[in-house]
Coordinates of C-alpha atoms and ligand atoms in Angstrom, one line a residue:
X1 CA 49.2 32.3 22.4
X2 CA 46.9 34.6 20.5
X3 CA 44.5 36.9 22.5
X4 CA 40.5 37.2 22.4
X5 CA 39.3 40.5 24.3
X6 CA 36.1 40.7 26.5
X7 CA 34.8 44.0 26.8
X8 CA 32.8 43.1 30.9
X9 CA 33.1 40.3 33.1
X10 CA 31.4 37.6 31.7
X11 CA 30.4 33.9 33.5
X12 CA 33.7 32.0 34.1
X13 CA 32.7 29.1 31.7
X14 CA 32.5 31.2 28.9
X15 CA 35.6 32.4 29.7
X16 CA 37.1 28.7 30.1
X17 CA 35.5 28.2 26.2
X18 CA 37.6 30.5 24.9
X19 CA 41.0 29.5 27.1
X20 CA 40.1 25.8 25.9
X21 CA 40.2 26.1 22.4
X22 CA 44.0 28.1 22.9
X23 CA 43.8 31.3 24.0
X24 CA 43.8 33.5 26.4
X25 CA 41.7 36.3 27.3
X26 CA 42.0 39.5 28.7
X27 CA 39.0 41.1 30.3
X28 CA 38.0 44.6 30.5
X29 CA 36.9 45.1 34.2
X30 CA 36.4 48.6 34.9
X31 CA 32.9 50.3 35.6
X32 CA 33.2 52.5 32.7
X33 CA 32.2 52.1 28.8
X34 CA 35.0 52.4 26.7
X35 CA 35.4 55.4 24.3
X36 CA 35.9 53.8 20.8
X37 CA 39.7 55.1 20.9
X38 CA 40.2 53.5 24.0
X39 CA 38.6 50.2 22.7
X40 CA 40.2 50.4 20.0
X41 CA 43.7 50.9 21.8
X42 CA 42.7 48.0 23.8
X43 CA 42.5 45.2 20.8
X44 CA 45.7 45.9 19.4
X45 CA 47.2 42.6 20.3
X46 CA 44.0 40.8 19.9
X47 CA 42.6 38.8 17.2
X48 CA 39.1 38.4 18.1
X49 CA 36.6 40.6 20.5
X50 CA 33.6 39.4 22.2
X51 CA 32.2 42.9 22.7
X52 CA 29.5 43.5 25.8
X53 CA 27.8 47.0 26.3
X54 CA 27.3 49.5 23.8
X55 CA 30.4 49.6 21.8
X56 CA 30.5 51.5 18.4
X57 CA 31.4 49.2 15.9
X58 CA 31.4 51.3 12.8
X59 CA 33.7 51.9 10.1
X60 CA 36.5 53.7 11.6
X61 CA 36.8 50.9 14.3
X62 CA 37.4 48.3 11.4
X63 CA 39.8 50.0 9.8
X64 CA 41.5 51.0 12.0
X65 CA 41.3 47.2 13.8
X66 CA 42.1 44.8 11.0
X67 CA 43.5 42.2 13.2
X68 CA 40.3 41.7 14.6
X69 CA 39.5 38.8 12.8
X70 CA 35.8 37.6 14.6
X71 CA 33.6 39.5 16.6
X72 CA 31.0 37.6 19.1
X73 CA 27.6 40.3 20.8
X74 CA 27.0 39.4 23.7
X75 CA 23.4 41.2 23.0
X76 CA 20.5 40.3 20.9
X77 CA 20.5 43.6 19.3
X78 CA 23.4 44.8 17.1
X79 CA 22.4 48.6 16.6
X80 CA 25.7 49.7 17.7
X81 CA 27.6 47.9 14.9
X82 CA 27.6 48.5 11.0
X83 CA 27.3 45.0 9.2
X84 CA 27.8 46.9 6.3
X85 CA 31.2 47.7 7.5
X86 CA 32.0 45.0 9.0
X87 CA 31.2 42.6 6.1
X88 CA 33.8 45.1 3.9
X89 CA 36.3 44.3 6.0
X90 CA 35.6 40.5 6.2
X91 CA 34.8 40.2 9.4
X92 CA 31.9 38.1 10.6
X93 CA 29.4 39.4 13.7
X94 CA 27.4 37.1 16.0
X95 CA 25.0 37.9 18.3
X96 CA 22.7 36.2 21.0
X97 CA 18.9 35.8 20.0
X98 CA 16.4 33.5 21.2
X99 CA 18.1 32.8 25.1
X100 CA 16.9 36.3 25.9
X101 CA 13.3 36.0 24.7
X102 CA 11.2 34.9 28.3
X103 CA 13.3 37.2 30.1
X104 CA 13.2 40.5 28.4
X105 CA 9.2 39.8 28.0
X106 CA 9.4 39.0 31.7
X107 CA 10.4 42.8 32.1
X108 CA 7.9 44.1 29.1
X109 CA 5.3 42.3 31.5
X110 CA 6.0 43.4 34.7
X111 CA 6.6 47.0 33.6
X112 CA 2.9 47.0 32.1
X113 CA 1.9 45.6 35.5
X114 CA 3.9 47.8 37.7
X115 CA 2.4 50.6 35.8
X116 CA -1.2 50.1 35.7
X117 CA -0.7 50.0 39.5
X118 CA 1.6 52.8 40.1
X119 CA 3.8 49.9 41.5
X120 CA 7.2 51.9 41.9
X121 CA 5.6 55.2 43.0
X122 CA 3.6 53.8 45.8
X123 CA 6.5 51.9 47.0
X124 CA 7.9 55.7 47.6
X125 CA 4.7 57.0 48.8
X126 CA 5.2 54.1 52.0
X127 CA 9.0 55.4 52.5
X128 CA 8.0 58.7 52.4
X129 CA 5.8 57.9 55.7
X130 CA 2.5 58.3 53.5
X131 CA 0.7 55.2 53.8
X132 CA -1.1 56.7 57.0
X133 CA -5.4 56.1 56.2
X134 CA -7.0 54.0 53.7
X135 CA -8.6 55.7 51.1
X136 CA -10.8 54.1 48.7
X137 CA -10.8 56.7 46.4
X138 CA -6.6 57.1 46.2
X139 CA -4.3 54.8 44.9
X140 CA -5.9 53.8 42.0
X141 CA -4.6 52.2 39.0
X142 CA -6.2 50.6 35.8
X143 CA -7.3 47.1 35.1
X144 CA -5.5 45.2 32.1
X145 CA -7.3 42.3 31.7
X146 CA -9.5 42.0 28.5
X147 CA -7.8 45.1 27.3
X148 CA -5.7 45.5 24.0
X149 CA -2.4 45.0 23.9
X150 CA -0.5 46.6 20.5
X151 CA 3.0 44.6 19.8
X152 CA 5.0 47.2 17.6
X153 CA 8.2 44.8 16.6
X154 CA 6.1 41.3 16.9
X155 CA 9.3 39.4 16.6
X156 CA 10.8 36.8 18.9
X157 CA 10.5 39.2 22.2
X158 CA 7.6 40.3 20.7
X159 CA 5.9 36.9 21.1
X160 CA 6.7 36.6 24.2
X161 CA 5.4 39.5 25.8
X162 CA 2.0 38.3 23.4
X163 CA 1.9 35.3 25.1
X164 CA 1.8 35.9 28.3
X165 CA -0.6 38.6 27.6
X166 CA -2.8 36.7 25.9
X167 CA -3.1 33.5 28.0
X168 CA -2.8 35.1 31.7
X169 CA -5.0 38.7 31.2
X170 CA -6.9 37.4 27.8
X171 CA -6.0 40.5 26.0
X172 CA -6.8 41.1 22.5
X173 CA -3.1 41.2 20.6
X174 CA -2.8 43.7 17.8
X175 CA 1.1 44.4 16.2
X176 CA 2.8 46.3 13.8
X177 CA 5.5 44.9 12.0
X178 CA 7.8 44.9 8.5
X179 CA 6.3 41.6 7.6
X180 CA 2.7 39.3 9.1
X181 CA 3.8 37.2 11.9
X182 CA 1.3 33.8 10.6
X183 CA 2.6 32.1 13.9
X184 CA 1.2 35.1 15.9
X185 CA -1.7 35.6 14.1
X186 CA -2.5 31.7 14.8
X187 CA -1.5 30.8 18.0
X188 CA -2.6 34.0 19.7
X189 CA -5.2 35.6 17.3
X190 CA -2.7 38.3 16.7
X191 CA -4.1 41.1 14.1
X192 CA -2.1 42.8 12.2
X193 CA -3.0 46.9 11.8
X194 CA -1.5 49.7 10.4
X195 CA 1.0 51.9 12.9
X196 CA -1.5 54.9 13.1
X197 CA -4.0 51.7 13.9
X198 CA -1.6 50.4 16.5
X199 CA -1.2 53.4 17.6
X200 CA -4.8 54.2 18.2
X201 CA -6.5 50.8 19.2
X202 CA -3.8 49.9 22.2
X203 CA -4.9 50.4 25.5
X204 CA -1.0 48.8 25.9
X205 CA 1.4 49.8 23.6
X206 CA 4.4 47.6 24.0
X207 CA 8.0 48.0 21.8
X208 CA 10.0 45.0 20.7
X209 CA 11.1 46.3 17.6
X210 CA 15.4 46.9 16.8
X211 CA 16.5 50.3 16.2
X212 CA 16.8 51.2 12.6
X213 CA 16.9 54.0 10.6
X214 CA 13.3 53.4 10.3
X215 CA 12.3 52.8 13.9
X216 CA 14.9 55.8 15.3
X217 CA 12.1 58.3 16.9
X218 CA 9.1 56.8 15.7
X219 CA 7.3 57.5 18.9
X220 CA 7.5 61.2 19.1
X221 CA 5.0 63.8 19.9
X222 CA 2.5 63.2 16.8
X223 CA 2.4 59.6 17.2
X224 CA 1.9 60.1 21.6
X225 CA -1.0 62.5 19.9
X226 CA -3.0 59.4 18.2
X227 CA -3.2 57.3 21.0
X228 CA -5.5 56.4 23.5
X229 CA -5.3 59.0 26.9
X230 CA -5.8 55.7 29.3
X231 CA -2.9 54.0 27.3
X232 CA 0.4 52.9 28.8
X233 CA 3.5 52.8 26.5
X234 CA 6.2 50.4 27.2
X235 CA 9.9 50.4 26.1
X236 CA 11.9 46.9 26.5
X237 CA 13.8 47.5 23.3
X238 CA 15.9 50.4 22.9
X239 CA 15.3 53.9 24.1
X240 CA 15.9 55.7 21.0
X241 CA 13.0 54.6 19.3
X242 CA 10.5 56.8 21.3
X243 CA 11.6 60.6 21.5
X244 CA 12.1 60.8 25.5
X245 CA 11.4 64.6 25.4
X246 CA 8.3 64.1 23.7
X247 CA 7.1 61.3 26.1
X248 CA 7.6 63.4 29.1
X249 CA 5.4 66.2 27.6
X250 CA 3.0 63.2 26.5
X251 CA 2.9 62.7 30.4
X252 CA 2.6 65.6 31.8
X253 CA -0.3 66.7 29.6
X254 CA -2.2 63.7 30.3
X255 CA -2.5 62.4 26.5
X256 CA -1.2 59.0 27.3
X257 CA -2.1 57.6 31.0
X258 CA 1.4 55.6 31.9
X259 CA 4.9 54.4 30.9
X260 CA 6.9 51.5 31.3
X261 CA 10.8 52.2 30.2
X262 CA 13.6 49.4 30.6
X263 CA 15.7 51.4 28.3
X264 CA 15.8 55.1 28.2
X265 CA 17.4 57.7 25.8
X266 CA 20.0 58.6 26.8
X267 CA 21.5 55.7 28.6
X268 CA 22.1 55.4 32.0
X269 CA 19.2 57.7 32.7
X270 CA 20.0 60.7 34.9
X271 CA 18.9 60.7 38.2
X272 CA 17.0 64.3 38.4
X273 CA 15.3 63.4 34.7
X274 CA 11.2 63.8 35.9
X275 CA 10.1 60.6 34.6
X276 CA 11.3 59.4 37.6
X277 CA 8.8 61.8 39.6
X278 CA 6.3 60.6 38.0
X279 CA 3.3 58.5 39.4
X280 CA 2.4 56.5 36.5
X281 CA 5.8 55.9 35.4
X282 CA 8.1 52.7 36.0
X283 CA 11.9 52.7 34.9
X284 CA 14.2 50.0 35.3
X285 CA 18.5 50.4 33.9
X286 CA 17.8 47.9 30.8
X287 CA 17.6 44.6 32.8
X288 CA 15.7 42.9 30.2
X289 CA 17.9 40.2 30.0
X290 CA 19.3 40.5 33.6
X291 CA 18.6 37.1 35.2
X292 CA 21.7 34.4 36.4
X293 CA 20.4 31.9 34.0
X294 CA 19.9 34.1 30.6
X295 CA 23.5 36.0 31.2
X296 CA 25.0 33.0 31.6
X297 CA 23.4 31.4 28.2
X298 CA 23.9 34.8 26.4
X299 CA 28.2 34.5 27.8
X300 CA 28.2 31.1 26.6
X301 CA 26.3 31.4 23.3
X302 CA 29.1 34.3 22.6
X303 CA 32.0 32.7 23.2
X304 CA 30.8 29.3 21.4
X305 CA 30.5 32.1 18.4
X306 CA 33.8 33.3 18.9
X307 CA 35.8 29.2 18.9
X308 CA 33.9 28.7 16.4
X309 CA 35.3 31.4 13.9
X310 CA 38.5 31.2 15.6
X311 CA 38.7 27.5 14.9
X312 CA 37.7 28.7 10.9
X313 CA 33.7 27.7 11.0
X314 CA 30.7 29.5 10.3
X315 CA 29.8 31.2 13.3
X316 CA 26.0 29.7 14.6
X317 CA 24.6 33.0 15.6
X318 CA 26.2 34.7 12.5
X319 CA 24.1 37.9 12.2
X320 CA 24.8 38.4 8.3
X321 CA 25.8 35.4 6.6
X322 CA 26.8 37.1 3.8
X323 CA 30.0 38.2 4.9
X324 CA 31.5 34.3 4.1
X325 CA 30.6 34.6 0.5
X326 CA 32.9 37.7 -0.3
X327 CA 36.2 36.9 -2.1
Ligands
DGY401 C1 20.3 42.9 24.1 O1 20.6 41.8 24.1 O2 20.2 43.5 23.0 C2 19.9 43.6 25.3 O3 19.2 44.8 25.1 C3 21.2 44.0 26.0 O4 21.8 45.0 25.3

């Protein structure tokens, strides 16, 4: 029988897809990434990966894999691979978009939130023994409702987040984006601005954008600079898109008021990095899409990618169709 390998411990029915449609699977179930070496040790016998965490898919891995046949993300975002490659060597890449969407705004939203209340710092101010006298002048956050909310990425997530910004805190939604979202610009009054306008006009400055060569860094120390000193910036989509040096300086010196971070740069955070000092600053180990019912879609969405390329279709979630037109 011919071998699929899953990178993490997935849900057991996605893990019964792949065993129905004839073959077996071995799982990966150590704590630890996998160097790309050891991955790529680890697929020699395999025909098709479904690949969870950050796994670099570059070149090297695809020539140096060509028995890989099928690759199925269980991610929405696909920074770690190179379609480029992987459509040179023929090998089609699926990913998990849309299932994700409520939850990973879920986490945008609370973040903001849990912010503009110092929600996580007070929570250590009470189990440092702290909460001893009311004070009506300590302990204050800001208020969000009516306030503007900038969307840079306003995509699927993007939306989302908008949404619920929108309907349950009437915030005015400004975003910056590669292209106009008409839906967002419709349904939620969405306007579209420059960045430096984005960047100057949020009181809220939420990311949903994917990492790219374009987006890599693009909140660094100058663009910290232009914005508002009451605003909160917050990170739900990867953590290399802001600079993480410059945001702690942006802190510290008071030019932006708060951040929100479910991803961080590097990745996992380490535990003595002062962000996590901080009062107005909230950071969560990327849990966007952490809820029982989403990680169960996003296992099942993957491995219904994977039977299908294995059974010779066009894979649903196919991230660059392109790849089945080559000769
Ligand atoms: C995604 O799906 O891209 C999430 O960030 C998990 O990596």
């Amino acid at each position: 029988m011919e071998k699929v390998l899953v990178t993490r411990r997935i849900s057991d029915n996605a893990i019964k897809l792949i065993n129905d449609a004839g073959f077996d699977v071995t799982v990966y179930t150590e704590s630890k990434d996998l160097s790309q070496q050891q991955l790529i040790e680890m697929c020699k016998g395999h025909c098709a990966l479904l690949s969870v965490g950050p796994n670099q898919l570059d070149a090297n891995f695809f020539k140096s894999c060509p028995q890989i046949g099928a690759i199925a993300l269980m991610s929405v975002g696909y920074d770690k691979v190179d379609i480029a490659a992987a459509n040179k060597f023929g090998v089609p890449i699926s990913n998990t978009p849309e299932v994700l969407n409520e939850a990973t705004a879920d986490i945008a939203f609370l973040l903001m939130l849990s912010v503009a209340r110092k929600a996580f710092y007070m929570h250590k101010t009470i189990e440092r023994g702290e909460w001893t006298f009311f004070d009506p002048l300590k302990n204050l956050g800001q208020e969000i409702y009516g306030k503007t909310l900038g969307v840079f990425g306003l995509g699927r997530i993007g939306f989302e987040m908008a949404k619920k910004a929108r309907y349950a805190y009437g915030m005015n939604i400004i975003y910056h984006n590669r292209s106009r979202n008409n839906n967002a610009e419709e349904k939620l009054q969405a306007k579209y601005v420059s960045f430096d306008e984005l960047l100057e006009k949020s009181d809220v400055l939420s990311v949903h954008a994917n990492l790219s060569g374009e987006t890599k860094g693009i909140f660094d120390k100058s663009a910290f600079e232009k914005m508002k000193s009451n605003a909160i910036f917050i990170n739900a989509a990867r953590g290399a898109i802001h600079n993480e040096i410059d945001l702690i300086d942006a802190l510290q010196n008071k030019i932006i008021w708060g951040a929100g971070l479910d991803v961080t740069n590097p990745e996992p955070m380490k535990k003595d990095n002062p962000l996590l000092q901080m009062e107005n600053v909230c950071v969560l180990p990327h849990i966007g899409s952490a809820t029982e019912e989403t990680r169960e879609k996003m296992a099942v969405m993957a491995a219904e990618n994977l039977v299908a390329a294995l059974s010779g279709k066009q894979m649903p979630q196919i991230i660059d169709p392109s790849v089945y037109s080559k000769p």
